[in-house]
Amino acid sequence: MTDSAPRRSLREGLLWGDLEDMERTTLCGTLCRSCGETTLGANSICPACGGDAVEHKPLSREGVLWTYTMVRHRPPGNYQMPEPFKPFAMGLVDLPDGLKVLSRVEVEPDAITIGMPLRFHPFVLRRDEAGAEVVAFDFQAA
């Protein structure tokens, strides 16, 4: 990493915490004080009710696999994972915060099961044009 280009999130408002300490980084959520809905990311209004009485909070690093599918062909478009392509699981991870997060699940295909405990895992995906490390995430077996 370069001193002039600190780490940054793949998407603004997606991650909570200091990206230099990824052991403590987690997903950011928005809790609506009007309707009680928790949503992914730092939102200025609640996507469920449209209210603006929201607060940002860290989401749990632990979850449970609710469902999944295996991706066996290279996704179209700007696929940014390592080459050569390797099949992977895409799953809905049920967080205790009251929401499900769609995420890549890094578990061996023959070991993945619905209901298995998972743990949030941030990682450096690539460097951007300015040389900053871009941080993405997946979930791994807990």
Coordinates of N, CA and C in Angstrom, one line a residue:
M1 N 0.8 -1.2 0.0 CA 0.0 0.0 0.0 C 0.9 1.2 0.0
T2 N 0.4 2.3 -0.7 CA 1.2 3.5 -0.7 C 0.7 4.5 0.4
D3 N 1.7 5.4 0.8 CA 1.3 6.3 1.9 C 0.3 7.4 1.3
S4 N 0.4 7.7 0.0 CA -0.5 8.7 -0.5 C -1.8 8.3 -0.9
A5 N -2.1 7.0 -1.0 CA -3.3 6.4 -1.4 C -3.8 5.4 -0.4
P6 N -4.6 5.8 0.6 CA -5.1 4.9 1.6 C -6.2 3.9 1.0
R7 N -6.5 2.9 1.8 CA -7.5 1.9 1.3 C -8.8 2.6 1.2
R8 N -9.7 2.1 0.3 CA -11.0 2.6 0.2 C -12.0 1.4 0.0
S9 N -13.2 1.6 0.3 CA -14.3 0.6 0.1 C -14.6 0.5 -1.4
L10 N -15.0 -0.7 -1.8 CA -15.5 -0.9 -3.1 C -16.7 0.0 -3.5
R11 N -17.5 0.2 -2.5 CA -18.6 1.2 -2.6 C -18.7 2.1 -1.4
E12 N -18.8 3.4 -1.6 CA -18.9 4.3 -0.6 C -20.0 4.0 0.4
G13 N -19.7 4.0 1.7 CA -20.8 3.7 2.7 C -21.1 2.3 3.0
L14 N -20.3 1.4 2.3 CA -20.6 -0.1 2.5 C -19.9 -0.7 3.7
L15 N -18.7 -0.2 4.1 CA -18.0 -0.7 5.2 C -17.9 0.2 6.4
W16 N -17.8 -0.4 7.6 CA -17.7 0.4 8.8 C -16.4 0.1 9.4
G17 N -15.7 1.1 9.9 CA -14.4 0.9 10.6 C -13.2 1.4 9.8
D18 N -12.1 1.3 10.4 CA -10.8 1.7 9.8 C -10.3 0.6 8.9
L19 N -10.2 0.9 7.6 CA -9.8 -0.1 6.6 C -8.4 -0.5 6.8
E20 N -7.6 0.2 7.6 CA -6.2 -0.2 7.9 C -6.2 -1.3 8.9
D21 N -7.3 -1.6 9.6 CA -7.4 -2.6 10.6 C -8.6 -3.5 10.2
M22 N -8.4 -4.3 9.2 CA -9.5 -5.1 8.6 C -10.1 -6.2 9.5
E23 N -9.3 -6.5 10.6 CA -9.8 -7.4 11.6 C -11.0 -6.9 12.3
R24 N -11.1 -5.5 12.3 CA -12.2 -4.9 13.0 C -13.2 -4.2 12.1
T25 N -13.0 -4.3 10.8 CA -13.9 -3.8 9.8 C -15.1 -4.7 9.6
T26 N -16.2 -4.1 9.4 CA -17.4 -4.9 9.1 C -18.3 -4.1 8.1
L27 N -19.5 -4.7 7.8 CA -20.4 -4.0 7.0 C -21.1 -2.8 7.7
C28 N -21.5 -1.8 7.0 CA -22.2 -0.7 7.6 C -23.7 -0.9 7.3
G29 N -24.5 -0.6 8.3 CA -26.0 -0.7 8.1 C -26.6 0.6 8.5
T30 N -27.9 0.8 8.1 CA -28.7 1.9 8.4 C -29.9 1.4 9.1
L31 N -30.1 1.9 10.4 CA -31.3 1.6 11.1 C -32.3 2.8 11.1
C32 N -33.5 2.5 10.6 CA -34.5 3.5 10.6 C -35.2 3.6 11.9
R33 N -35.2 4.8 12.5 CA -35.9 4.9 13.8 C -37.4 5.1 13.7
S34 N -37.9 5.3 12.4 CA -39.3 5.4 12.2 C -40.0 4.1 12.0
C35 N -39.4 3.2 11.1 CA -40.1 1.9 10.9 C -39.3 0.7 11.5
G36 N -38.1 0.9 11.9 CA -37.3 -0.1 12.5 C -36.6 -1.0 11.6
E37 N -36.6 -0.7 10.3 CA -35.9 -1.5 9.3 C -34.4 -1.3 9.3
T38 N -33.6 -2.3 9.2 CA -32.2 -2.2 9.0 C -31.9 -2.5 7.6
T39 N -31.1 -1.7 6.9 CA -30.7 -1.9 5.5 C -29.2 -1.8 5.4
L40 N -28.7 -2.4 4.3 CA -27.2 -2.4 4.1 C -26.7 -1.1 3.5
G41 N -25.6 -0.7 4.1 CA -25.0 0.6 3.6 C -25.4 1.8 4.4
A42 N -24.6 2.9 4.2 CA -24.9 4.1 4.9 C -25.9 4.9 4.0
N43 N -27.2 4.9 4.4 CA -28.2 5.5 3.6 C -28.7 6.8 4.4
S44 N -29.0 7.8 3.6 CA -29.5 9.1 4.2 C -31.0 9.0 4.5
I45 N -31.7 8.2 3.7 CA -33.1 7.9 3.9 C -33.4 6.4 4.0
C46 N -34.5 6.0 4.6 CA -34.8 4.6 4.7 C -35.4 4.2 3.4
P47 N -34.8 3.1 2.8 CA -35.4 2.6 1.5 C -36.8 1.9 1.7
A48 N -37.1 1.6 3.0 CA -38.4 0.9 3.2 C -39.5 1.9 3.4
C49 N -39.3 3.0 4.1 CA -40.4 3.9 4.4 C -40.2 5.3 3.9
G50 N -39.0 5.6 3.5 CA -38.7 7.0 3.0 C -38.4 7.9 4.1
G51 N -38.4 7.5 5.4 CA -38.1 8.4 6.5 C -36.6 8.8 6.5
D52 N -36.4 9.9 7.2 CA -35.0 10.4 7.3 C -34.4 10.3 8.7
A53 N -35.2 9.7 9.6 CA -34.7 9.5 11.0 C -33.9 8.2 11.0
V54 N -32.7 8.2 10.5 CA -31.8 7.1 10.4 C -30.5 7.2 11.2
E55 N -29.9 6.1 11.5 CA -28.6 6.1 12.1 C -27.8 5.0 11.5
H56 N -26.5 5.3 11.3 CA -25.6 4.3 10.8 C -25.0 3.5 11.9
K57 N -24.8 2.2 11.7 CA -24.3 1.3 12.7 C -23.5 0.2 12.1
P58 N -22.5 -0.4 12.9 CA -21.8 -1.6 12.3 C -22.8 -2.8 12.4
L59 N -22.7 -3.6 11.4 CA -23.4 -4.9 11.3 C -22.6 -6.0 11.9
S60 N -23.2 -7.1 12.3 CA -22.5 -8.2 12.8 C -21.6 -8.8 11.8
R61 N -20.5 -9.4 12.3 CA -19.5 -10.1 11.5 C -19.9 -11.6 11.3
E62 N -20.9 -12.0 12.1 CA -21.3 -13.4 12.1 C -22.7 -13.5 11.4
G63 N -22.9 -14.6 10.7 CA -24.2 -14.8 10.0 C -24.4 -16.3 9.8
V64 N -25.5 -16.6 9.2 CA -25.9 -18.0 8.9 C -26.3 -18.0 7.4
L65 N -25.8 -19.1 6.7 CA -26.2 -19.2 5.3 C -27.7 -19.5 5.1
W66 N -28.5 -18.7 4.6 CA -29.9 -18.8 4.4 C -30.2 -19.7 3.2
T67 N -29.6 -19.3 2.0 CA -29.7 -20.1 0.8 C -28.5 -19.7 -0.1
Y68 N -28.3 -20.5 -1.1 CA -27.1 -20.2 -2.0 C -27.4 -20.8 -3.4
T69 N -26.6 -20.4 -4.3 CA -26.5 -21.1 -5.6 C -25.0 -21.1 -6.0
M70 N -24.7 -22.1 -6.9 CA -23.3 -22.2 -7.4 C -23.2 -21.5 -8.7
V71 N -22.2 -20.6 -8.8 CA -21.9 -19.9 -10.1 C -20.8 -20.7 -10.8
R72 N -21.1 -21.4 -11.8 CA -20.2 -22.3 -12.5 C -19.6 -21.7 -13.8
H73 N -20.1 -20.5 -14.2 CA -19.5 -19.9 -15.4 C -19.1 -18.5 -15.1
R74 N -18.1 -18.0 -15.7 CA -17.5 -16.7 -15.5 C -18.6 -15.7 -15.7
P75 N -18.9 -14.8 -14.7 CA -20.0 -13.8 -14.9 C -19.6 -12.8 -16.0
P76 N -20.6 -12.3 -16.7 CA -20.4 -11.3 -17.8 C -19.9 -10.0 -17.2
G77 N -19.5 -9.1 -18.1 CA -19.1 -7.8 -17.7 C -17.8 -7.7 -17.1
N78 N -17.6 -6.7 -16.2 CA -16.4 -6.4 -15.5 C -16.1 -7.3 -14.3
Y79 N -15.9 -8.5 -14.6 CA -15.6 -9.5 -13.5 C -14.2 -9.2 -13.0
Q80 N -14.1 -9.0 -11.6 CA -12.9 -8.5 -11.1 C -12.2 -9.5 -10.1
M81 N -12.6 -10.7 -10.1 CA -12.0 -11.7 -9.2 C -10.8 -12.3 -9.9
P82 N -10.0 -13.0 -9.2 CA -8.7 -13.6 -9.7 C -9.0 -14.6 -10.9
E83 N -8.1 -14.6 -11.9 CA -8.2 -15.5 -13.0 C -7.2 -16.6 -12.7
P84 N -7.4 -17.8 -13.2 CA -8.5 -18.2 -14.0 C -9.8 -18.4 -13.1
F85 N -10.9 -18.3 -13.8 CA -12.2 -18.4 -13.1 C -12.3 -19.7 -12.4
K86 N -12.8 -19.7 -11.2 CA -13.1 -20.9 -10.4 C -14.5 -20.8 -9.9
P87 N -15.4 -21.9 -10.1 CA -16.7 -21.8 -9.6 C -16.8 -21.4 -8.1
F88 N -17.9 -20.7 -7.8 CA -18.0 -20.2 -6.4 C -19.5 -20.2 -6.0
A89 N -19.7 -20.1 -4.7 CA -21.1 -20.0 -4.2 C -21.5 -18.5 -4.0
M90 N -22.7 -18.2 -4.3 CA -23.3 -16.9 -4.1 C -24.5 -17.1 -3.1
G91 N -24.5 -16.5 -2.0 CA -25.5 -16.8 -1.0 C -26.1 -15.7 -0.3
L92 N -27.2 -15.9 0.3 CA -27.9 -14.9 1.2 C -27.5 -15.3 2.6
V93 N -26.8 -14.3 3.2 CA -26.3 -14.5 4.6 C -27.2 -13.8 5.5
D94 N -27.8 -14.6 6.4 CA -28.8 -14.0 7.4 C -28.0 -13.5 8.6
L95 N -28.0 -12.2 8.8 CA -27.3 -11.5 9.9 C -28.3 -11.3 11.1
P96 N -27.8 -11.4 12.3 CA -28.7 -11.2 13.5 C -29.2 -9.8 13.6
D97 N -28.7 -8.9 12.7 CA -29.2 -7.5 12.7 C -30.6 -7.3 12.0
G98 N -31.1 -8.4 11.4 CA -32.4 -8.3 10.8 C -32.4 -8.1 9.3
L99 N -31.3 -8.5 8.7 CA -31.3 -8.4 7.2 C -30.5 -9.6 6.6
K100 N -30.7 -9.8 5.3 CA -29.9 -10.8 4.6 C -29.1 -10.1 3.6
V101 N -27.8 -10.5 3.5 CA -26.9 -9.9 2.6 C -26.5 -10.9 1.5
L102 N -26.6 -10.4 0.3 CA -26.2 -11.3 -0.9 C -24.7 -11.1 -1.0
S103 N -23.9 -12.2 -1.0 CA -22.5 -12.2 -1.0 C -21.9 -13.4 -1.6
R104 N -20.7 -13.3 -2.1 CA -19.9 -14.4 -2.4 C -19.6 -15.2 -1.1
V105 N -19.7 -16.5 -1.2 CA -19.4 -17.4 0.0 C -18.2 -18.3 -0.4
E106 N -17.1 -18.0 0.3 CA -15.9 -18.8 0.1 C -15.8 -20.1 0.9
V107 N -16.5 -21.1 0.4 CA -16.5 -22.4 1.1 C -16.4 -23.4 -0.1
E108 N -15.7 -24.5 0.2 CA -15.5 -25.6 -0.8 C -16.9 -26.0 -1.2
P109 N -17.2 -26.2 -2.5 CA -18.5 -26.6 -3.0 C -19.1 -27.8 -2.3
D110 N -18.3 -28.8 -2.0 CA -18.8 -30.0 -1.4 C -19.0 -29.9 0.2
A111 N -18.6 -28.7 0.7 CA -18.8 -28.5 2.2 C -19.9 -27.5 2.5
I112 N -20.4 -26.8 1.5 CA -21.4 -25.8 1.8 C -22.8 -26.4 2.1
T113 N -23.4 -25.9 3.1 CA -24.7 -26.3 3.5 C -25.6 -25.2 4.1
I114 N -26.8 -25.2 3.7 CA -27.7 -24.2 4.3 C -27.7 -24.3 5.8
G115 N -27.7 -23.1 6.5 CA -27.7 -23.1 7.9 C -26.3 -23.1 8.5
M116 N -25.2 -23.2 7.7 CA -23.9 -23.2 8.2 C -23.5 -21.8 8.7
P117 N -22.8 -21.7 9.8 CA -22.3 -20.4 10.3 C -21.2 -19.8 9.4
L118 N -21.3 -18.5 9.2 CA -20.4 -17.8 8.3 C -19.8 -16.6 9.0
R119 N -18.7 -16.2 8.6 CA -18.0 -15.0 9.1 C -17.6 -14.0 8.0
F120 N -17.9 -12.7 8.3 CA -17.5 -11.6 7.4 C -16.0 -11.6 7.1
H121 N -15.6 -11.4 5.9 CA -14.2 -11.4 5.6 C -13.9 -10.3 4.6
P122 N -13.3 -9.2 5.0 CA -12.9 -8.1 4.1 C -11.5 -8.5 3.5
F123 N -11.3 -8.1 2.2 CA -10.0 -8.3 1.6 C -9.7 -7.3 0.5
V124 N -8.5 -7.1 0.2 CA -8.1 -6.2 -0.9 C -8.3 -6.9 -2.2
L125 N -9.2 -6.3 -3.0 CA -9.6 -6.8 -4.3 C -8.6 -6.4 -5.4
R126 N -8.2 -5.1 -5.4 CA -7.3 -4.6 -6.4 C -6.8 -3.2 -6.0
R127 N -6.1 -2.6 -6.9 CA -5.7 -1.2 -6.7 C -6.4 -0.3 -7.7
D128 N -6.8 0.9 -7.3 CA -7.5 1.8 -8.2 C -6.5 2.6 -9.0
E129 N -7.0 3.5 -9.8 CA -6.2 4.3 -10.7 C -5.2 5.2 -9.9
A130 N -5.5 5.6 -8.7 CA -4.7 6.4 -7.8 C -3.7 5.6 -7.0
G131 N -3.8 4.2 -7.1 CA -2.9 3.4 -6.3 C -3.5 2.9 -5.0
A132 N -4.7 3.3 -4.7 CA -5.3 2.9 -3.4 C -5.8 1.5 -3.5
E133 N -5.7 0.8 -2.4 CA -6.2 -0.6 -2.3 C -7.7 -0.5 -2.1
V134 N -8.4 -1.3 -3.0 CA -9.9 -1.3 -3.0 C -10.3 -2.5 -2.2
V135 N -11.1 -2.3 -1.1 CA -11.5 -3.4 -0.2 C -12.9 -3.9 -0.5
A136 N -13.0 -5.2 -0.7 CA -14.3 -5.8 -1.0 C -14.5 -6.8 0.2
F137 N -15.5 -7.7 0.1 CA -15.8 -8.6 1.1 C -16.4 -9.9 0.6
D138 N -16.3 -10.9 1.4 CA -17.1 -12.1 1.2 C -17.4 -12.7 2.6
F139 N -18.0 -13.9 2.6 CA -18.2 -14.6 3.9 C -17.6 -15.9 3.8
Q140 N -17.0 -16.4 4.9 CA -16.3 -17.7 4.9 C -16.8 -18.5 6.0
A141 N -16.5 -19.8 6.0 CA -17.0 -20.7 7.1 C -16.4 -20.2 8.4
A142 N -17.3 -20.1 9.4 CA -16.9 -19.6 10.8 C -16.1 -20.7 11.5

